[in-house]
mmCIF file of C-alpha atoms in Angstrom:
data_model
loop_
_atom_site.group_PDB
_atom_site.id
_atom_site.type_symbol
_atom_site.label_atom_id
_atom_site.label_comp_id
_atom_site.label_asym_id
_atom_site.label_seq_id
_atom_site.Cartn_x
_atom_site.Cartn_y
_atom_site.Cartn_z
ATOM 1 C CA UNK A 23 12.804 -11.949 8.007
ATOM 2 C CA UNK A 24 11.051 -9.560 10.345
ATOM 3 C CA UNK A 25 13.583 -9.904 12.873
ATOM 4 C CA UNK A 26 16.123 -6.698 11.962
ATOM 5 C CA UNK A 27 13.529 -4.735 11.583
ATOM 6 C CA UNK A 28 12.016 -5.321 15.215
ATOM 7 C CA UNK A 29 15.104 -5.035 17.892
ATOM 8 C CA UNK A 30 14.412 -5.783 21.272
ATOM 9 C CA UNK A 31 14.682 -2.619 23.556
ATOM 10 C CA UNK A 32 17.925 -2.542 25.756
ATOM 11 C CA UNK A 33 17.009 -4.264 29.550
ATOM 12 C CA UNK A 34 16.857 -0.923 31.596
ATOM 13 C CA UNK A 35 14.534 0.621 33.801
ATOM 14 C CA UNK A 36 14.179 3.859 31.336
ATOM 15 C CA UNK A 37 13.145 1.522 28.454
ATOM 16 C CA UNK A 38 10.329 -0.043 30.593
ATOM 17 C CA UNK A 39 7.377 1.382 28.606
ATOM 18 C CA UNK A 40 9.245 -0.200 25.131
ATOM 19 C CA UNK A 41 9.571 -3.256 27.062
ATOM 20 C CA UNK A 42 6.243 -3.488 27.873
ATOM 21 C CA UNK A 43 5.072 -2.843 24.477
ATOM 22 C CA UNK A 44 7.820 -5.380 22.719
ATOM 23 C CA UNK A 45 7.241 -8.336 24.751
ATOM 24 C CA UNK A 46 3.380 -8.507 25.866
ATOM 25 C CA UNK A 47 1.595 -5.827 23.622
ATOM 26 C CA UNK A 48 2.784 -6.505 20.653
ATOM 27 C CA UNK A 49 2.572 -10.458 21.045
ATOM 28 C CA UNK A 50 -1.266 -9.906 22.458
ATOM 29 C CA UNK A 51 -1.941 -7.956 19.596
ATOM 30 C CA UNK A 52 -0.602 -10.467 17.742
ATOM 31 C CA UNK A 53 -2.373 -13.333 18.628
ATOM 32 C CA UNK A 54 -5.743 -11.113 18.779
ATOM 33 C CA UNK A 55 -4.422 -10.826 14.506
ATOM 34 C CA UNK A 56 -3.578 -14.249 13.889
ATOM 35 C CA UNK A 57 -6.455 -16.268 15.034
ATOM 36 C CA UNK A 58 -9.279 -14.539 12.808
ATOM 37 C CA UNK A 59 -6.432 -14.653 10.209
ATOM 38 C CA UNK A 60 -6.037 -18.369 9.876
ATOM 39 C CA UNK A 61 -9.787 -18.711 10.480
ATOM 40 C CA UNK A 62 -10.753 -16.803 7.498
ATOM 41 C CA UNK A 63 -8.155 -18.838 5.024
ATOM 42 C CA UNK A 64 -10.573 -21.663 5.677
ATOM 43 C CA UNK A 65 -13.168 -19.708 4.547
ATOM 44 C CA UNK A 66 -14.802 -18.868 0.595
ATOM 45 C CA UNK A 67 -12.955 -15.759 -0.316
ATOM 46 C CA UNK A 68 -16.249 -14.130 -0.971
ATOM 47 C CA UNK A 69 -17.183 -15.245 2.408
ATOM 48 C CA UNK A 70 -13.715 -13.959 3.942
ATOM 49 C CA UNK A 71 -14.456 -10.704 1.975
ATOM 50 C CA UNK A 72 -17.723 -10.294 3.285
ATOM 51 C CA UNK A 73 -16.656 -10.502 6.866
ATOM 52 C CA UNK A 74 -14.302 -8.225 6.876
ATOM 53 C CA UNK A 75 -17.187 -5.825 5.413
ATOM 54 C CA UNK A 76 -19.091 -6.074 8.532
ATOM 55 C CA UNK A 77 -15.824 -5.446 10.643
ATOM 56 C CA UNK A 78 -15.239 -2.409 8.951
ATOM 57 C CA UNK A 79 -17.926 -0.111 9.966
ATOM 58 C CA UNK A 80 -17.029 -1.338 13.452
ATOM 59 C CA UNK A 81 -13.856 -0.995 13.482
ATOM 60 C CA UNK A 82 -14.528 2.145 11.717
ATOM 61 C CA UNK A 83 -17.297 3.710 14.837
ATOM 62 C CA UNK A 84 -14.530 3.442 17.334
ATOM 63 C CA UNK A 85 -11.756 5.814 15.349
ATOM 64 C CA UNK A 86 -13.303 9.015 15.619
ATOM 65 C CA UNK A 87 -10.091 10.854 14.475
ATOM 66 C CA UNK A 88 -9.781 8.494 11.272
ATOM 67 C CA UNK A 89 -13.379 8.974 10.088
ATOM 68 C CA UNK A 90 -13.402 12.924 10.672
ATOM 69 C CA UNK A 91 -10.179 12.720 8.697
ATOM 70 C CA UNK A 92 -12.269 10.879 5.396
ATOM 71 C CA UNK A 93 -15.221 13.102 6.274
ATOM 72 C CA UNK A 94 -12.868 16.436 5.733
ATOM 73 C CA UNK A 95 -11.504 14.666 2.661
ATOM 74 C CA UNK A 96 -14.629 13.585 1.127
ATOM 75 C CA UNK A 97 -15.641 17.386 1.951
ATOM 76 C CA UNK A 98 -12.798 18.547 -0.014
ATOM 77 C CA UNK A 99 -12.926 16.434 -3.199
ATOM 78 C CA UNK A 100 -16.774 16.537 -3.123
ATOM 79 C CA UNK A 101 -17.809 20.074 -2.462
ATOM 80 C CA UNK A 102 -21.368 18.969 -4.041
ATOM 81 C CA UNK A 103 -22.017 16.280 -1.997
ATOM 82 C CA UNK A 104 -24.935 15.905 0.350
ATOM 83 C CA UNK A 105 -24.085 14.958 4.194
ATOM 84 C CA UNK A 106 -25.747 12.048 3.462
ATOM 85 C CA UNK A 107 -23.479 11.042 0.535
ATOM 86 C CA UNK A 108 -20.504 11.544 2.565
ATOM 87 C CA UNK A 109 -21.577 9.370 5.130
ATOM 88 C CA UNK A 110 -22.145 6.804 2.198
ATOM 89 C CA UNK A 111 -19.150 6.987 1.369
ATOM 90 C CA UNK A 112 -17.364 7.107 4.808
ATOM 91 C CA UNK A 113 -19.272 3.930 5.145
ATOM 92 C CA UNK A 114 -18.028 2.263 2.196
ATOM 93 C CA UNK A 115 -14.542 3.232 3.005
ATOM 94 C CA UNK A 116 -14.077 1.457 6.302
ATOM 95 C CA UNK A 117 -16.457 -1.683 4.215
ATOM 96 C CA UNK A 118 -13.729 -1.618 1.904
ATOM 97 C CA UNK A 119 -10.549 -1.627 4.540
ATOM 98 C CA UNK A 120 -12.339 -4.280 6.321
ATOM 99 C CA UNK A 121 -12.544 -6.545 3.069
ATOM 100 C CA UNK A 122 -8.872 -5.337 2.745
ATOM 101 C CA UNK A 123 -7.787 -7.054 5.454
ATOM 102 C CA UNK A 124 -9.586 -10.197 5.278
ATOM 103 C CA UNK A 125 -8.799 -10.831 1.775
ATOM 104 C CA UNK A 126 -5.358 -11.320 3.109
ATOM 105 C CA UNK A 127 -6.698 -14.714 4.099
ATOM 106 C CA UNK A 128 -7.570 -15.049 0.467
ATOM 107 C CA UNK A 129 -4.690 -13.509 -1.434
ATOM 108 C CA UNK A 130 -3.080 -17.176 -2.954
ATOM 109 C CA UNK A 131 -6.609 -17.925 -4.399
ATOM 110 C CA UNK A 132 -7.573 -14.480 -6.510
ATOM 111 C CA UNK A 133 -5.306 -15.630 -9.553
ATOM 112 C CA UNK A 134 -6.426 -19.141 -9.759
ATOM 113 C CA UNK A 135 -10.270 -18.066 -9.365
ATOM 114 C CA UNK A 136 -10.452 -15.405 -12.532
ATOM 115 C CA UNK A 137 -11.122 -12.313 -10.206
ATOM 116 C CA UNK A 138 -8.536 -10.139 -12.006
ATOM 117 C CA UNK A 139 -9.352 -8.073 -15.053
ATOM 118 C CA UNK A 140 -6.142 -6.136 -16.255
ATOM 119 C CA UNK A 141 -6.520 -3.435 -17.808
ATOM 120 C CA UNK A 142 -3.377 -1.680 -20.180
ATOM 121 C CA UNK A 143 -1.896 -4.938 -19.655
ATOM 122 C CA UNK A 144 -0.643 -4.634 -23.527
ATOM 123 C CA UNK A 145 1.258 -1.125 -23.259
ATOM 124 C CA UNK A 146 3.158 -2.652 -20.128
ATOM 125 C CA UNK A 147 4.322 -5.887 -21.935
ATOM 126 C CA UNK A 148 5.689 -3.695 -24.737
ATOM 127 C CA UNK A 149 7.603 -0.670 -22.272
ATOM 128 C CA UNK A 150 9.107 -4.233 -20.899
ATOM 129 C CA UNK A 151 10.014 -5.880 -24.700
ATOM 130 C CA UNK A 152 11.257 -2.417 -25.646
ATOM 131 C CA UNK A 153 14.323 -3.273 -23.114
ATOM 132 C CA UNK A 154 13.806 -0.550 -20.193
ATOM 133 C CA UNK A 155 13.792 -1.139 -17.019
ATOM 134 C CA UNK A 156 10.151 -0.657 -15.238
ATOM 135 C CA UNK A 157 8.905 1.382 -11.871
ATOM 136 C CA UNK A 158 5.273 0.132 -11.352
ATOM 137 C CA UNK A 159 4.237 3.208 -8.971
ATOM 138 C CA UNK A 160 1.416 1.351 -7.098
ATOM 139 C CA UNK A 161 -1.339 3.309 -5.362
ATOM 140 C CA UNK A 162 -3.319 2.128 -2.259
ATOM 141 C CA UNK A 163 -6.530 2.277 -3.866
ATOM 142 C CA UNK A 164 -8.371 -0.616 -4.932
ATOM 143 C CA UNK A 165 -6.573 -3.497 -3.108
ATOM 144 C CA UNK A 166 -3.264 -3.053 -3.579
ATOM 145 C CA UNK A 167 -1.897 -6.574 -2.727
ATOM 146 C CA UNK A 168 -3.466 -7.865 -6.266
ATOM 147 C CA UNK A 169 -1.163 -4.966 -8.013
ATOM 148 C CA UNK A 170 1.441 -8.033 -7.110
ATOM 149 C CA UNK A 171 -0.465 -10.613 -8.592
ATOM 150 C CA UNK A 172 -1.464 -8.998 -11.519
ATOM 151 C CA UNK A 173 2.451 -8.349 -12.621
ATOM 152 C CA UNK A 174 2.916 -12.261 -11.645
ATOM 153 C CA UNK A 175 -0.336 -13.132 -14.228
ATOM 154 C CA UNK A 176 1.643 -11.102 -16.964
ATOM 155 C CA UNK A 177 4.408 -13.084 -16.262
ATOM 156 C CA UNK A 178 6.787 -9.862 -15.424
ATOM 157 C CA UNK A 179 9.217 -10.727 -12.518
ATOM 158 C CA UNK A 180 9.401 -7.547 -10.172
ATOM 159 C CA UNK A 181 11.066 -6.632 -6.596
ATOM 160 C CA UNK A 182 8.718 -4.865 -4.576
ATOM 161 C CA UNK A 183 9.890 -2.502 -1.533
ATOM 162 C CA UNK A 184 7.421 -3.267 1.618
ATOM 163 C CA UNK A 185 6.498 -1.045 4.260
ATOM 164 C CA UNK A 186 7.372 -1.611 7.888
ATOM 165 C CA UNK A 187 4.510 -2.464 10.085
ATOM 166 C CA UNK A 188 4.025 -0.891 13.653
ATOM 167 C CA UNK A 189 3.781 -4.963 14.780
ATOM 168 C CA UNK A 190 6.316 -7.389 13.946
ATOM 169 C CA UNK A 191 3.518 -10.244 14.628
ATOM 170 C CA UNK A 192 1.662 -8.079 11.594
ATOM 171 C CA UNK A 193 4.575 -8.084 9.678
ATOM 172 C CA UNK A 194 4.961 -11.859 9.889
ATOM 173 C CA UNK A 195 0.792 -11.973 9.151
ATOM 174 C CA UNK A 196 1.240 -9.784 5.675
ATOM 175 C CA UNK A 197 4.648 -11.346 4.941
ATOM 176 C CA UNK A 198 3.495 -14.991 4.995
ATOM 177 C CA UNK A 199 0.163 -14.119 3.004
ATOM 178 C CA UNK A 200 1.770 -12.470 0.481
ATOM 179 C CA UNK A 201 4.519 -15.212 0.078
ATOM 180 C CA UNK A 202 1.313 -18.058 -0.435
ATOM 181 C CA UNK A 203 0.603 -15.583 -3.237
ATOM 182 C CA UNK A 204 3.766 -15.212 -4.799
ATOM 183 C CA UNK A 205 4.451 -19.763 -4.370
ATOM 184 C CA UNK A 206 1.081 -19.715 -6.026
ATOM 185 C CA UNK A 207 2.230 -17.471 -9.127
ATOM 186 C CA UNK A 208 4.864 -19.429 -9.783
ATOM 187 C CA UNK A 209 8.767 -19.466 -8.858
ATOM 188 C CA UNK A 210 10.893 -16.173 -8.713
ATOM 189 C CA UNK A 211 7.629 -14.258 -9.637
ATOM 190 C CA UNK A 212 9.073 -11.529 -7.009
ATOM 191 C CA UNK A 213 11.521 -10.556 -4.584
ATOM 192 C CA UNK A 214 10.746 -8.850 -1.065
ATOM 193 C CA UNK A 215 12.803 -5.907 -0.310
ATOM 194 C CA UNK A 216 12.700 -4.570 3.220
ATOM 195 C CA UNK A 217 12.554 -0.977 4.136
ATOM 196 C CA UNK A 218 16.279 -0.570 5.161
ATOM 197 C CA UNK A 219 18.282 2.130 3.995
ATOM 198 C CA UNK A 220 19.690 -0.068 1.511
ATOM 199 C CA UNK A 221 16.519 -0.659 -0.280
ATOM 200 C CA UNK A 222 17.160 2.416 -2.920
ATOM 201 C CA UNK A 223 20.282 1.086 -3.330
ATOM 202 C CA UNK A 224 19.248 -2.128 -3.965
ATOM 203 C CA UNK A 225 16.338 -0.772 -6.282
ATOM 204 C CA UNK A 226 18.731 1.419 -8.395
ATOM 205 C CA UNK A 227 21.081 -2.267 -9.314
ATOM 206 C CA UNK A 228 17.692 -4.131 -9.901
ATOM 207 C CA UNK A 229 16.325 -1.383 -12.469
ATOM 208 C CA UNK A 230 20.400 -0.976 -13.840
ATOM 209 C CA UNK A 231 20.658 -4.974 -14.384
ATOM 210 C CA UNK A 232 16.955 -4.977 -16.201
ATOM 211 C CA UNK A 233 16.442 -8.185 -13.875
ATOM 212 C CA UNK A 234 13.387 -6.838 -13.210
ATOM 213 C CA UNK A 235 10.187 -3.933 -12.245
ATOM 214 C CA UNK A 236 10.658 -2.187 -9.559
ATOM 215 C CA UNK A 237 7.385 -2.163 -7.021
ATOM 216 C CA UNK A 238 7.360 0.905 -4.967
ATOM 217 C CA UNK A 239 4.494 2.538 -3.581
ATOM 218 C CA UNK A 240 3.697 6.248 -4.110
ATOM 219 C CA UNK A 241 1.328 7.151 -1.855
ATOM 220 C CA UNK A 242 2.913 5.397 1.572
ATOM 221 C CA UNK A 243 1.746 6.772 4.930
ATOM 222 C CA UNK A 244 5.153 7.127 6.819
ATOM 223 C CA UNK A 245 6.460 9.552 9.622
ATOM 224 C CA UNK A 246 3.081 10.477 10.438
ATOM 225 C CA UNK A 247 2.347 12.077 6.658
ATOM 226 C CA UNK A 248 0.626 10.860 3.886
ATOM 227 C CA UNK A 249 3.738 11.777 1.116
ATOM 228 C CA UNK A 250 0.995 11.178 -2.178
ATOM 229 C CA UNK A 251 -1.149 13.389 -3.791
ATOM 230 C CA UNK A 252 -0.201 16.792 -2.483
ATOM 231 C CA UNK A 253 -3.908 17.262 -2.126
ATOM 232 C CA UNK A 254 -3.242 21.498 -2.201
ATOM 233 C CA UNK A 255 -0.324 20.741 -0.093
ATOM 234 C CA UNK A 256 3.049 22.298 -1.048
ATOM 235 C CA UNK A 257 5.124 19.550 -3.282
ATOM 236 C CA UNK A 258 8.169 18.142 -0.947
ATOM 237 C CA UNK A 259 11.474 16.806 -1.970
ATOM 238 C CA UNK A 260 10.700 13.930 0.144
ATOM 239 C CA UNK A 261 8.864 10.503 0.124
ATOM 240 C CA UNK A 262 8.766 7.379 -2.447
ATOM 241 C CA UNK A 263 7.364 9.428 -5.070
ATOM 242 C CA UNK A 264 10.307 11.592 -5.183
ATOM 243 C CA UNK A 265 12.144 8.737 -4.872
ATOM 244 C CA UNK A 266 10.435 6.954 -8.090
ATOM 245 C CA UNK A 267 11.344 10.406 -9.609
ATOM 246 C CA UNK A 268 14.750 10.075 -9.000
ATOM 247 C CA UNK A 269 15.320 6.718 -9.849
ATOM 248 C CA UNK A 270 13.263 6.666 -12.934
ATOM 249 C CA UNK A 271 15.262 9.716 -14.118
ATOM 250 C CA UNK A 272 19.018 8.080 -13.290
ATOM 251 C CA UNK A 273 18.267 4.559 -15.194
ATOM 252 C CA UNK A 274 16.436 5.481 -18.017
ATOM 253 C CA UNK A 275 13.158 3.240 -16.268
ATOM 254 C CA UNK A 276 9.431 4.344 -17.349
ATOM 255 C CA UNK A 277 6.865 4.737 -14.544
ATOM 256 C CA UNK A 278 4.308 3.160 -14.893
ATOM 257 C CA UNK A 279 1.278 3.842 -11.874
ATOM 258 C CA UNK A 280 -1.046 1.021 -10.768
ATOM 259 C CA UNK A 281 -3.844 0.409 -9.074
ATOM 260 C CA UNK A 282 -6.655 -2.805 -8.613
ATOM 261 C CA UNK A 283 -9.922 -0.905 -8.487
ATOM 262 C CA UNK A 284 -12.850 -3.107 -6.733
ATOM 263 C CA UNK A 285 -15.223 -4.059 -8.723
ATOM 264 C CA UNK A 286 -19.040 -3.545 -6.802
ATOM 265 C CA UNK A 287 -19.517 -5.216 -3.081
ATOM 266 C CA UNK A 288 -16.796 -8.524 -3.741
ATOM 267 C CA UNK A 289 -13.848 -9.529 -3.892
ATOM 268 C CA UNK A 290 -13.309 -8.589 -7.909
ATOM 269 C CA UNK A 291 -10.632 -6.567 -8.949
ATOM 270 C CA UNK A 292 -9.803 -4.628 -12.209
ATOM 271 C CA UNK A 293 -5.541 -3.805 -11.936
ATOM 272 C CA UNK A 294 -5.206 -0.983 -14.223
ATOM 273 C CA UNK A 295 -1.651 0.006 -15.334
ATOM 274 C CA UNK A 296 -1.444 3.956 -16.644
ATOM 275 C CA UNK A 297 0.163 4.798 -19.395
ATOM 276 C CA UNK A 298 3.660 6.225 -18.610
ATOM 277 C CA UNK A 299 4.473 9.204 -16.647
ATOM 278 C CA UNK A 300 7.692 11.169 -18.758
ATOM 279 C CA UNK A 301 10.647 11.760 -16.401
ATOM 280 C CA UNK A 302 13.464 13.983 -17.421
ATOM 281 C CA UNK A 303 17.270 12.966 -17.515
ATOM 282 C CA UNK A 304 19.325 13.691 -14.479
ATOM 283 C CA UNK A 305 21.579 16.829 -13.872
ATOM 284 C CA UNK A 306 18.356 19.399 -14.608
ATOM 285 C CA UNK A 307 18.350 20.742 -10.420
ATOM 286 C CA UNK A 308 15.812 20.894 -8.053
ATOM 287 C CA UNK A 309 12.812 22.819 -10.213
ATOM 288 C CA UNK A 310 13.180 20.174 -12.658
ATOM 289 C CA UNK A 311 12.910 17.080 -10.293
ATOM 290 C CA UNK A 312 9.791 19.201 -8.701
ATOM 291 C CA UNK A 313 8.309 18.874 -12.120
ATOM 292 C CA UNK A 314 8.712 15.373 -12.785
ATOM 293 C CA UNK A 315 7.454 14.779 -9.292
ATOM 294 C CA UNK A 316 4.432 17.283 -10.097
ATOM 295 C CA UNK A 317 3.226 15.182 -13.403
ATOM 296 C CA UNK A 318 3.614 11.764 -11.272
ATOM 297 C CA UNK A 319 1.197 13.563 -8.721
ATOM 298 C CA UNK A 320 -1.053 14.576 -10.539
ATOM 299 C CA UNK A 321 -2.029 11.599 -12.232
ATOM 300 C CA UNK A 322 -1.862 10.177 -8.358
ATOM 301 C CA UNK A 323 -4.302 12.632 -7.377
ATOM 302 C CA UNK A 324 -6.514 11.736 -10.386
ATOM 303 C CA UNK A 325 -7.548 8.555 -9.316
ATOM 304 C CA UNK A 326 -7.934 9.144 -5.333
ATOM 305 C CA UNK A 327 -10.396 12.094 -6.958
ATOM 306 C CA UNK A 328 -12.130 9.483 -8.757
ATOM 307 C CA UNK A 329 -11.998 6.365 -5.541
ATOM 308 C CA UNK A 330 -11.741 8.461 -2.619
ATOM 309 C CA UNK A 331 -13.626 5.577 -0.503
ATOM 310 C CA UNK A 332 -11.255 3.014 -1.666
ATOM 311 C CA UNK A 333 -8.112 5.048 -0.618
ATOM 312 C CA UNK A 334 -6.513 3.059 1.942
ATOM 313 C CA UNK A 335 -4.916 7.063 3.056
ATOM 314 C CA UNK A 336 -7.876 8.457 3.905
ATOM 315 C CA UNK A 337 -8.315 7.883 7.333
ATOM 316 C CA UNK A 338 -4.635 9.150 7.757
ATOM 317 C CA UNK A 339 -4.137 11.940 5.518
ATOM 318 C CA UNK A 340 -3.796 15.478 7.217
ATOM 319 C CA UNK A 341 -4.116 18.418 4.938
ATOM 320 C CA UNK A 342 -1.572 20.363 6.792
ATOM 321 C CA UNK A 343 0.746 18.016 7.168
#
């Protein structure tokens, strides 16, 4: 699955560096993921969960760039806090990531063991009986793998656009956890799309054919920018949000944001789906998409305000970027 997205660099002494990195980085780096991986699946999840919050912090501790990075965040969307209560919460950010990752161990199990509360559960079920297509705009905050359970629990089929990660051997890690979760939800509970340039196009006939939601994450980290919330950053024409925009607006499809807040120090999860963000028809030019893209934002922005420790974009968002 992983392979297209991965080529081999060409054989030539100008591509040694690439080389280098394809065949004995990356598959070190790989291994050094997979054996705590399949370790933790034979553990509790709580117990999986609670490793990976003691390899956060430490993991954490040797990314100076990444914790100055929440620090200045933290800074900005809590002018009142104390240095102490930053630090708090820079702690509890890199707890959380830690758990993050772990829980990927863990992922199959969360349906089957009740740690899901869904919240607006109702108003989803009825924008999908009403007949119109569905854009769940998921947010990295929270743990955003159980966004894909949740829809699976509700019984809504949905194809969900994944990122591209810097390691195919990571790729193959995320990809095979997440398809245990989606065998253990039940058959044709969703579809992977991969990040080709024929994934909007392939989006677009999904939401057209009311098949099924659309999956697409807002807030992605890609090309070295964090493209959601603007965060006092000039709005771009540019990213999945805009692309949400723009999709919601030529099939007639509601957008609907999402995000599985953690409940306390465990692996507990409340999904909640927002009520719908309004997007205009198409045709209205560029001020009008800006709009549209504006109201998705802001109710973006609204919940990293509220969980800026459980924003999996912390450590990488860049004000001036």
């Amino acid at each position: 699955m992983t392979g297209h997205l991965y080529p081999s660099p060409p054989w030539r002494w100008s591509a040694r560096r690439d080389l280098l990195r394809h065949w004995l980085r990356d598959p070190l780096q790989g291994l050094a993921d997979w054996l705590p991986h399949q370790a933790l699946r034979l553990l509790p999840t709580e117990t999986a969960s609670a490793f990976g919050a003691r390899m956060g912090p430490r993991a954490g501790r040797k990314r100076q760039v990444g914790s100055d990075r929440v620090r200045a965040l933290l800074r900005q969307l809590r002018p009142e806090a104390s240095t102490r209560e930053v630090e708090a919460l820079l702690a509890a950010h890199w707890a959380h990531i830690g758990r993050c990752f772990s829980e990927f161990a863990a992922l199959s199990r969360f349906r089957a063991e009740g740690r899901i509360e869904i919240e607006g559960g109702d108003q989803l079920l009825a924008l999908r009986d009403s007949g119109r297509p569905l854009i769940i705009a998921g947010l990295h905050v929270g743990n955003w793998e159980v966004v894909h359970a949740g829809l699976a629990q509700l019984g809504i089929p949905f194809h969900a656009i994944y990122q591209r990660l810097p390691n195919r051997f990571r790729m193959r890690i995320a990809d095979r956890a997440r398809g245990r979760s989606r065998s253990a939800a039940g058959p044709q509970a969703a579809v992977a799309v991969a990040p080709t340039l024929g994934a909007v196009f392939e989006a677009h006939r999904v939401l057209e054919s009311r098949e099924a939601a659309l999956l697409y994450y807002v807030d992605e980290f890609w090309e070295g920018r964090v493209h959601a919330p603007a965060l006092g950053r000039p709005l771009k024409m540019d990213g999945n949000i805009m692309r949400a925009v723009r999709l919601a607006s030529a099939t007639g499809a509601a957008i609907v944001p999402a995000y599985a807040l953690r409940l306390g120090e465990a692996a507990r999860f409340r999904l909640h789906f927002l009520p719908e963000v309004p997007v205009g028809p198409p045709g209205r030019g560029r001020k009008a998409v800006l709009e549209d893209i504006a109201a998705l934002d802001s109710v973006v922005e609204q919940v990293v305000r509220a969980h800026p420790e459980q924003w999996f974009m912390a450590h990488v968002f860049q004000p001036d970027r």
